[in-house]
CSV table of C-alpha atoms and ligand atoms in Angstrom, one decimal:
chain,number,residue,atom,x,y,z
A,30,MET,CA,-31.6,12.4,-9.5
A,31,ALA,CA,-30.5,9.9,-12.1
A,32,HIS,CA,-26.8,9.3,-12.1
A,33,GLN,CA,-25.1,11.0,-15.1
A,34,GLN,CA,-23.6,8.7,-17.7
A,35,ALA,CA,-20.1,7.5,-16.9
A,36,LEU,CA,-17.3,8.2,-19.4
A,37,PRO,CA,-17.2,5.3,-21.8
A,38,THR,CA,-14.4,2.7,-21.6
A,39,ASN,CA,-11.2,3.8,-23.3
A,40,SER,CA,-11.8,7.4,-22.5
A,41,THR,CA,-8.7,9.4,-21.5
A,42,ILE,CA,-8.2,11.1,-18.2
A,43,GLY,CA,-5.8,14.0,-18.2
A,44,ILE,CA,-3.7,14.4,-15.1
A,45,LEU,CA,-1.7,17.6,-14.4
A,46,GLY,CA,1.5,16.6,-12.5
A,47,GLY,CA,3.8,13.7,-12.9
A,48,GLY,CA,4.6,12.7,-9.3
A,49,GLN,CA,3.7,9.6,-7.3
A,50,LEU,CA,0.0,10.7,-6.8
A,51,ALA,CA,-0.5,10.9,-10.5
A,52,ARG,CA,1.3,7.6,-10.8
A,53,MET,CA,-1.1,5.9,-8.4
A,54,LEU,CA,-4.1,7.6,-10.1
A,55,SER,CA,-3.0,6.3,-13.4
A,56,LEU,CA,-2.5,2.7,-12.0
A,57,ALA,CA,-6.1,2.9,-10.6
A,58,ALA,CA,-7.6,4.2,-13.8
A,59,THR,CA,-6.4,1.2,-15.9
A,60,PRO,CA,-8.6,-1.6,-14.5
A,61,LEU,CA,-11.6,0.7,-14.9
A,62,GLY,CA,-10.9,0.8,-18.6
A,63,TYR,CA,-9.6,4.3,-18.8
A,64,LYS,CA,-6.4,5.6,-20.3
A,65,THR,CA,-4.4,8.4,-18.8
A,66,CYS,CA,-2.4,11.3,-20.3
A,67,ILE,CA,0.1,13.0,-18.0
A,68,TYR,CA,0.9,16.7,-18.4
A,69,CYS,CA,4.0,17.9,-16.4
A,70,PRO,CA,7.0,20.1,-16.9
A,71,GLU,CA,9.6,17.4,-16.2
A,72,ASP,CA,10.4,14.5,-18.5
A,73,ASN,CA,11.2,11.9,-15.8
A,74,GLY,CA,8.3,12.0,-13.2
A,75,PRO,CA,7.2,8.8,-11.5
A,76,ALA,CA,3.8,8.9,-13.4
A,77,LEU,CA,5.5,8.9,-16.8
A,78,ASP,CA,6.4,5.2,-16.3
A,79,VAL,CA,2.7,4.1,-16.0
A,80,CYS,CA,0.6,6.4,-18.2
A,81,HIS,CA,-0.7,5.8,-21.8
A,82,SER,CA,0.6,9.1,-23.1
A,83,ASN,CA,2.2,12.3,-21.9
A,84,ILE,CA,2.9,15.9,-22.8
A,85,VAL,CA,6.0,17.5,-21.3
A,86,GLY,CA,5.2,21.2,-21.0
A,87,ALA,CA,5.1,24.3,-18.8
A,88,TYR,CA,1.9,25.1,-16.9
A,89,ASP,CA,1.7,28.4,-18.7
A,90,ASP,CA,2.3,27.0,-22.3
A,91,GLU,CA,-1.2,27.6,-23.8
A,92,GLN,CA,-0.4,25.8,-27.0
A,93,LYS,CA,0.6,22.6,-25.2
A,94,LEU,CA,-2.2,22.9,-22.8
A,95,ARG,CA,-4.7,23.1,-25.7
A,96,ALA,CA,-3.1,20.0,-27.3
A,97,PHE,CA,-3.5,18.3,-23.9
A,98,ALA,CA,-7.2,19.3,-23.6
A,99,ASN,CA,-7.8,18.0,-27.1
A,100,LYS,CA,-6.5,14.6,-26.2
A,101,VAL,CA,-8.5,14.0,-23.0
A,102,ASP,CA,-12.1,13.6,-21.9
A,103,VAL,CA,-11.8,15.0,-18.4
A,104,ILE,CA,-8.9,16.6,-16.4
A,105,THR,CA,-7.8,16.3,-12.8
A,106,TYR,CA,-4.6,17.3,-11.0
A,107,GLU,CA,-2.3,15.8,-8.4
A,108,PHE,CA,-1.2,18.9,-6.4
A,109,GLU,CA,-2.6,22.2,-5.3
A,110,ASN,CA,0.3,24.3,-6.6
A,111,ILE,CA,-0.8,24.1,-10.2
A,112,PRO,CA,-1.4,27.7,-11.2
A,113,ALA,CA,-5.1,28.7,-11.0
A,114,ALA,CA,-4.7,30.3,-14.4
A,115,THR,CA,-3.9,26.9,-15.9
A,116,ILE,CA,-7.1,25.4,-14.5
A,117,ALA,CA,-9.1,28.5,-15.6
A,118,TYR,CA,-7.7,28.1,-19.1
A,119,LEU,CA,-8.3,24.3,-19.4
A,120,ASP,CA,-11.8,24.6,-17.8
A,121,GLY,CA,-13.0,26.4,-20.8
A,122,LEU,CA,-12.0,23.5,-23.0
A,123,VAL,CA,-12.9,20.3,-21.0
A,124,ASN,CA,-14.3,19.5,-17.6
A,125,VAL,CA,-11.8,19.9,-14.8
A,126,HIS,CA,-12.3,18.2,-11.3
A,127,PRO,CA,-11.9,19.5,-8.6
A,128,ASN,CA,-13.3,22.8,-9.8
A,129,LEU,CA,-11.3,26.1,-9.9
A,130,ILE,CA,-12.9,27.6,-6.7
A,131,SER,CA,-11.8,24.5,-4.7
A,132,LEU,CA,-8.2,24.8,-6.0
A,133,GLN,CA,-8.2,28.6,-5.2
A,134,THR,CA,-9.6,27.9,-1.7
A,135,ALA,CA,-7.0,25.3,-0.9
A,136,GLN,CA,-4.1,27.2,-2.5
A,137,ASP,CA,-4.2,30.2,-0.1
A,138,ARG,CA,-4.2,29.6,3.6
A,139,LEU,CA,-6.1,32.8,4.3
A,140,VAL,CA,-8.9,32.1,1.7
A,141,GLU,CA,-9.0,28.5,3.1
A,142,LYS,CA,-9.4,29.6,6.7
A,143,ASP,CA,-12.0,32.2,5.8
A,144,TYR,CA,-14.0,29.5,3.9
A,145,LEU,CA,-13.7,26.9,6.7
A,146,ASN,CA,-15.0,29.4,9.2
A,147,LYS,CA,-17.8,30.5,6.9
A,148,VAL,CA,-19.1,26.9,6.8
A,149,GLY,CA,-18.9,26.6,10.6
A,150,THR,CA,-15.6,24.8,10.9
A,151,GLN,CA,-13.3,25.7,13.7
A,152,THR,CA,-9.7,26.6,12.7
A,153,ALA,CA,-6.7,28.0,14.6
A,154,PRO,CA,-7.1,31.7,15.2
A,155,TYR,CA,-5.4,33.6,12.4
A,156,ALA,CA,-4.5,37.0,11.0
A,157,ASN,CA,-3.2,38.2,7.6
A,158,VAL,CA,0.4,39.4,7.7
A,159,ALA,CA,1.6,41.5,4.8
A,160,ASN,CA,4.5,43.2,6.5
A,161,LYS,CA,6.5,43.4,9.8
A,162,ALA,CA,4.0,45.9,11.4
A,163,ASP,CA,1.2,43.4,10.7
A,164,LEU,CA,3.2,40.7,12.4
A,165,ASP,CA,3.8,42.8,15.5
A,166,ALA,CA,0.0,43.5,15.7
A,167,ALA,CA,-0.9,39.9,15.0
A,168,ILE,CA,1.4,38.7,17.8
A,169,ILE,CA,-0.4,41.1,20.2
A,170,GLN,CA,-3.8,39.9,19.0
A,171,LEU,CA,-3.1,36.1,19.0
A,172,GLY,CA,-0.3,35.8,21.6
A,173,LEU,CA,2.6,33.3,21.6
A,174,PRO,CA,3.3,30.6,20.7
A,175,ALA,CA,2.2,31.1,17.1
A,176,ILE,CA,3.2,29.9,13.6
A,177,LEU,CA,3.9,32.2,10.7
A,178,LYS,CA,3.2,30.5,7.4
A,179,THR,CA,3.4,31.7,3.8
A,180,ARG,CA,-0.2,31.9,2.5
A,181,THR,CA,0.7,30.0,-0.7
A,182,MET,CA,3.2,27.4,-2.0
A,183,GLY,CA,4.1,25.9,1.4
A,184,TYR,CA,4.3,22.2,1.9
A,185,ASP,CA,5.7,19.7,4.4
A,186,GLY,CA,6.6,22.5,6.8
A,187,LYS,CA,8.4,24.6,4.2
A,188,GLY,CA,7.6,28.3,4.4
A,189,GLN,CA,6.9,28.2,8.2
A,190,VAL,CA,8.4,29.7,11.3
A,191,VAL,CA,7.3,28.7,14.8
A,192,ILE,CA,7.4,31.8,17.1
A,193,LYS,CA,7.7,30.5,20.6
A,194,THR,CA,9.3,33.6,22.2
A,195,PRO,CA,10.0,37.2,21.1
A,196,ASN,CA,13.5,36.0,20.2
A,197,ASP,CA,12.0,34.0,17.2
A,198,VAL,CA,10.5,37.1,15.7
A,199,ALA,CA,13.7,38.0,13.7
A,200,GLU,CA,13.4,34.7,11.8
A,201,ALA,CA,9.8,35.4,11.2
A,202,TYR,CA,10.6,38.9,9.8
A,203,LYS,CA,13.0,37.1,7.4
A,204,LEU,CA,10.2,34.8,6.1
A,205,ILE,CA,8.1,37.9,5.4
A,206,GLU,CA,11.1,39.5,3.5
A,207,ASP,CA,12.0,36.4,1.6
A,208,ASN,CA,8.4,35.4,0.7
A,209,ILE,CA,8.2,36.2,-3.0
A,210,PHE,CA,4.8,34.6,-3.4
A,211,ALA,CA,2.3,36.5,-1.4
A,212,ASP,CA,1.5,37.6,2.2
A,213,CYS,CA,1.8,35.4,5.2
A,214,ILE,CA,-0.6,34.3,7.8
A,215,LEU,CA,0.0,34.0,11.6
A,216,GLU,CA,-1.8,31.1,13.2
A,217,GLY,CA,-2.3,30.6,16.9
A,218,PHE,CA,-0.5,27.5,18.1
A,219,ILE,CA,-2.9,24.6,18.8
A,220,ASP,CA,-2.0,22.4,21.7
A,221,PHE,CA,-3.3,19.2,20.1
A,222,ASP,CA,-3.4,15.6,21.4
A,223,LEU,CA,-3.1,14.1,18.0
A,224,GLU,CA,-3.6,14.7,14.3
A,225,ILE,CA,-6.1,12.9,12.2
A,226,SER,CA,-7.3,13.2,8.6
A,227,VAL,CA,-10.4,12.3,6.7
A,228,ILE,CA,-10.4,11.2,3.1
A,229,ILE,CA,-13.7,12.0,1.5
A,230,ALA,CA,-15.1,11.8,-2.1
A,231,ARG,CA,-18.0,13.6,-3.7
A,232,ASP,CA,-19.6,12.9,-7.1
A,233,VAL,CA,-21.4,15.2,-9.5
A,234,ASN,CA,-24.8,14.1,-8.0
A,235,ASP,CA,-23.8,15.3,-4.5
A,236,ASN,CA,-23.2,11.8,-3.1
A,237,VAL,CA,-20.3,11.5,-0.7
A,238,ALA,CA,-18.2,8.5,0.4
A,239,ILE,CA,-16.1,8.9,3.5
A,240,TYR,CA,-13.2,6.8,4.8
A,241,GLU,CA,-12.7,6.6,8.5
A,242,PRO,CA,-10.0,8.9,9.9
A,243,SER,CA,-6.4,8.0,10.1
A,244,GLU,CA,-4.1,9.0,12.9
A,245,ASN,CA,-1.1,10.7,11.5
A,246,ASP,CA,2.4,11.1,13.0
A,247,HIS,CA,4.9,13.4,11.4
A,248,LYS,CA,8.7,13.5,11.4
A,249,ASN,CA,10.5,16.7,10.4
A,250,HIS,CA,7.1,18.1,9.3
A,251,ILE,CA,6.7,15.2,6.8
A,252,LEU,CA,4.0,12.5,7.3
A,253,ASP,CA,5.8,9.4,8.7
A,254,ILE,CA,3.1,7.0,9.8
A,255,SER,CA,-0.7,6.7,9.5
A,256,THR,CA,-2.5,4.3,11.8
A,257,ILE,CA,-6.0,3.0,11.2
A,258,PRO,CA,-8.1,2.8,13.4
A,259,ALA,CA,-7.2,6.2,14.9
A,260,ASN,CA,-7.1,6.3,18.7
A,261,VAL,CA,-10.1,8.6,19.0
A,262,ALA,CA,-13.7,8.1,20.4
A,263,PRO,CA,-16.5,7.2,17.9
A,264,PHE,CA,-18.1,10.6,18.4
A,265,ILE,CA,-14.9,12.3,17.2
A,266,LYS,CA,-14.9,10.1,14.0
A,267,ASP,CA,-18.6,11.0,13.4
A,268,GLN,CA,-17.9,14.7,13.9
A,269,ALA,CA,-14.9,14.6,11.6
A,270,ALA,CA,-17.0,12.9,8.9
A,271,ALA,CA,-19.8,15.6,9.3
A,272,LEU,CA,-17.2,18.4,9.1
A,273,ALA,CA,-15.6,17.0,6.0
A,274,THR,CA,-19.1,16.5,4.4
A,275,ASN,CA,-19.9,20.2,5.0
A,276,ILE,CA,-16.6,21.3,3.6
A,277,ILE,CA,-16.7,19.3,0.4
A,278,LYS,CA,-20.4,20.1,-0.4
A,279,GLY,CA,-19.9,23.8,0.1
A,280,LEU,CA,-17.4,23.9,-2.7
A,281,ASP,CA,-19.5,21.8,-5.2
A,282,TYR,CA,-16.3,19.7,-5.2
A,283,VAL,CA,-16.0,16.5,-7.3
A,284,GLY,CA,-13.2,14.0,-6.5
A,285,ILE,CA,-11.2,13.0,-3.4
A,286,MET,CA,-10.4,15.7,-0.8
A,287,GLY,CA,-8.0,15.3,2.2
A,288,VAL,CA,-9.1,17.1,5.4
A,289,GLU,CA,-6.4,17.4,8.0
A,290,LEU,CA,-7.6,18.0,11.6
A,291,PHE,CA,-6.1,18.5,15.1
A,292,VAL,CA,-7.8,16.7,18.0
A,293,SER,CA,-7.5,18.8,21.1
A,294,SER,CA,-9.0,17.8,24.5
A,295,ILE,CA,-8.5,21.4,25.9
A,296,ALA,CA,-10.1,23.4,23.1
A,297,ASN,CA,-13.8,24.3,23.4
A,298,ASN,CA,-14.4,22.1,20.4
A,299,PRO,CA,-12.2,19.0,20.1
A,300,LEU,CA,-11.9,19.2,16.3
A,301,ILE,CA,-9.9,22.0,14.5
A,302,VAL,CA,-9.3,21.8,10.8
A,303,ASN,CA,-5.7,22.5,9.9
A,304,GLU,CA,-6.0,22.4,6.1
A,305,ILE,CA,-7.7,20.8,3.1
A,306,ALA,CA,-6.0,19.2,0.1
A,307,PRO,CA,-7.9,19.2,-3.2
A,308,ARG,CA,-6.5,15.9,-4.3
A,309,VAL,CA,-5.7,12.3,-3.2
A,310,HIS,CA,-3.7,12.5,-0.1
A,311,ASN,CA,-0.6,10.8,1.5
A,312,SER,CA,-2.6,10.0,4.6
A,313,GLY,CA,-5.1,8.0,2.4
A,314,HIS,CA,-2.5,5.6,1.0
A,315,TRP,CA,-3.6,3.0,3.5
A,316,THR,CA,-6.8,2.6,1.5
A,317,GLN,CA,-4.9,0.9,-1.3
A,318,ASP,CA,-4.5,-2.4,0.7
A,319,ALA,CA,-6.9,-2.2,3.6
A,320,CYS,CA,-10.0,-1.2,1.7
A,321,TYR,CA,-12.0,-2.8,-1.1
A,322,ILE,CA,-11.8,0.5,-3.0
A,323,SER,CA,-8.8,2.8,-2.7
A,324,GLN,CA,-8.8,6.6,-2.6
A,325,PHE,CA,-7.3,6.5,-6.1
A,326,GLU,CA,-10.0,4.4,-7.6
A,327,GLN,CA,-12.6,6.5,-5.8
A,328,HIS,CA,-11.2,9.6,-7.3
A,329,ILE,CA,-11.3,8.1,-10.8
A,330,ARG,CA,-14.9,7.0,-10.2
A,331,ALA,CA,-15.9,10.5,-9.1
A,332,ILE,CA,-14.4,12.4,-11.9
A,333,THR,CA,-15.6,9.9,-14.6
A,334,ASN,CA,-19.2,9.9,-13.2
A,335,MET,CA,-19.0,6.3,-12.2
A,336,PRO,CA,-20.9,5.6,-9.0
A,337,LEU,CA,-18.8,6.0,-5.9
A,338,GLY,CA,-17.8,2.7,-4.2
A,339,THR,CA,-17.7,1.4,-0.7
A,340,THR,CA,-15.2,2.9,1.8
A,341,LYS,CA,-15.2,-0.2,4.0
A,342,ARG,CA,-12.0,-1.6,5.2
A,343,HIS,CA,-11.2,-5.3,5.7
A,344,SER,CA,-8.1,-4.9,8.0
A,345,ASP,CA,-6.4,-2.6,10.4
A,346,VAL,CA,-3.4,-1.0,8.8
A,347,VAL,CA,-0.3,1.0,9.5
A,348,MET,CA,1.1,3.0,6.5
A,349,LYS,CA,4.8,3.9,6.8
A,350,ASN,CA,6.3,6.4,4.4
A,351,LEU,CA,9.7,5.6,3.0
A,352,ILE,CA,11.5,9.0,3.0
A,353,GLY,CA,15.0,9.4,1.5
A,354,ASP,CA,17.3,6.5,2.5
A,355,ASP,CA,14.3,4.6,4.1
A,356,VAL,CA,13.7,3.3,0.6
A,357,ASN,CA,16.6,0.9,1.1
A,358,LYS,CA,14.6,-0.8,3.8
A,359,ALA,CA,11.9,-1.8,1.3
A,360,ALA,CA,13.5,-5.2,0.6
A,361,ASP,CA,13.4,-6.0,4.4
A,362,TYR,CA,9.6,-5.8,4.2
A,363,ALA,CA,9.4,-8.1,1.2
A,364,SER,CA,9.5,-11.3,3.3
A,365,GLN,CA,6.8,-10.0,5.7
A,366,GLU,CA,3.5,-11.5,4.7
A,367,ASN,CA,1.4,-8.5,5.9
A,368,ALA,CA,3.5,-5.9,4.0
A,369,HIS,CA,2.4,-4.3,0.8
A,370,ILE,CA,5.2,-2.4,-0.9
A,371,HIS,CA,4.7,0.7,-3.0
A,372,LEU,CA,7.7,2.3,-4.6
A,373,TYR,CA,7.6,5.4,-6.8
A,374,GLY,CA,10.5,4.5,-9.1
A,375,LYS,CA,12.4,7.8,-8.4
A,376,ALA,CA,15.9,7.6,-9.6
A,377,ASP,CA,17.6,9.9,-7.1
A,378,ILE,CA,17.4,9.4,-3.3
A,379,LYS,CA,17.3,12.8,-1.6
A,380,PRO,CA,16.8,13.6,2.1
A,381,GLY,CA,13.1,14.4,2.8
A,382,ARG,CA,12.0,13.0,-0.6
A,383,LYS,CA,9.0,10.7,-0.6
A,384,MET,CA,10.4,7.5,-2.3
A,385,GLY,CA,7.6,5.0,-1.5
A,386,HIS,CA,5.4,3.6,1.3
A,387,ILE,CA,4.5,0.3,3.0
A,388,ASN,CA,1.1,-0.7,4.1
A,389,LEU,CA,1.2,-3.2,7.0
A,390,LEU,CA,-2.1,-5.1,7.4
A,391,TYR,CA,-3.4,-6.6,10.6
A,392,PRO,CA,-6.6,-8.4,11.5
A,393,PHE,CA,-9.1,-6.1,13.3
A,394,GLY,CA,-8.1,-5.3,16.8
A,395,GLN,CA,-4.7,-7.1,16.7
A,396,PRO,CA,-1.9,-5.1,18.4
A,397,LYS,CA,0.4,-3.6,15.8
A,398,GLY,CA,4.0,-4.8,16.1
B,27,AMP,P1,0.8,22.4,7.6
B,27,AMP,O1,1.9,22.7,6.6
B,27,AMP,O2,-0.1,23.6,7.8
B,27,AMP,O3,0.1,21.1,7.3
B,27,AMP,O4,1.6,22.2,9.0
B,27,AMP,C1,2.5,21.1,9.1
B,27,AMP,C2,2.5,20.6,10.5
B,27,AMP,O5,2.8,21.6,11.5
B,27,AMP,C3,1.1,20.1,11.0
B,27,AMP,O6,0.9,18.8,10.6
B,27,AMP,C4,1.2,20.3,12.5
B,27,AMP,O7,1.9,19.2,13.0
B,27,AMP,C5,2.0,21.5,12.7
B,27,AMP,N1,1.1,22.7,12.7
B,27,AMP,C6,0.7,23.4,11.7
B,27,AMP,N2,-0.1,24.4,12.1
B,27,AMP,C7,-0.2,24.3,13.5
B,27,AMP,C8,-0.9,25.1,14.5
B,27,AMP,N3,-1.6,26.2,14.2
B,27,AMP,N4,-0.7,24.7,15.8
B,27,AMP,C9,0.1,23.6,16.1
B,27,AMP,N5,0.8,22.9,15.2
B,27,AMP,C10,0.6,23.2,13.9
């Protein structure tokens, strides 16, 4: 099939969301000759410093959304909690990537797990929990330990309770009572050896481009460090790539997707998908400096119908997130010749807030200091 025409130079990419992911997408769009217009509710997001235009508006303000659609040639988004109704509305006016079904699948942990199993991907065992009686039944079904999670709107460990013993059930009941968004889901606890993720892109012609997996370490439920290469066997890397390909193709998805996996040597199948993210992903930030083409450029290429680029890397790399006060350490890295600093320009330092990241490059195979 002939490749569809790429959007002409000077076209405008609309991005919903004004955070660091939108900022880095905007920075990647510029050398490709595209302009960006950011749409977000706040008037001081990190992306607003580096875009060509912006509209400050609520995600349900149809008048402003229409004005946004009129200004842009294609629309994408930087996070999965954009209301589905917003995407449905915009999609009638201009192309939106990734598509609505992908967003809806990633937004709801139950829909997501049903989809993953439907396409033959192993997940943690799970059960829908609408009320306390459901939780009691789900605990009998799945056993303990288990994790109760809100089906929607959770991130970085928020909206989750680990139930190790029956003593933890009271706290889980509270999550059910407090959860204003929707039902919860109980997941069986996976005894994993390590966590990896795959960053994958697909274009409108069904071509895919896959970065090799990163190994991810979390601190307080927030990504701390990604290491590439991951310490897993080549067959695991191949299986992870095959799974991600299956997942992205089944959704007719266009753009970058992040696929988070557990690697477990005791499960029947070593690879268990935790979740998918319909956007550029924190665990793909290493591609900015260790690859010829970053996940951000790759996403812009996919949504503008440019051919996808290589996912090859030229270095080993360790990506370190700067969370909260860590941002004050950025200057210490400035004299280190292998360190590439990315700060998001956020005015207020808050505990748990992602303020920036550092990519530390190493020659292939060199021990990481
Ligand atoms: P999530 O918000 O689903 O990405 O979960 C955040 C983190 O909690 C994951 O990166 C894992 O470290 C841990 N986690 C989530 N679900 C499970 C599970 N079913 N079993 C074991 N650990 C989990």
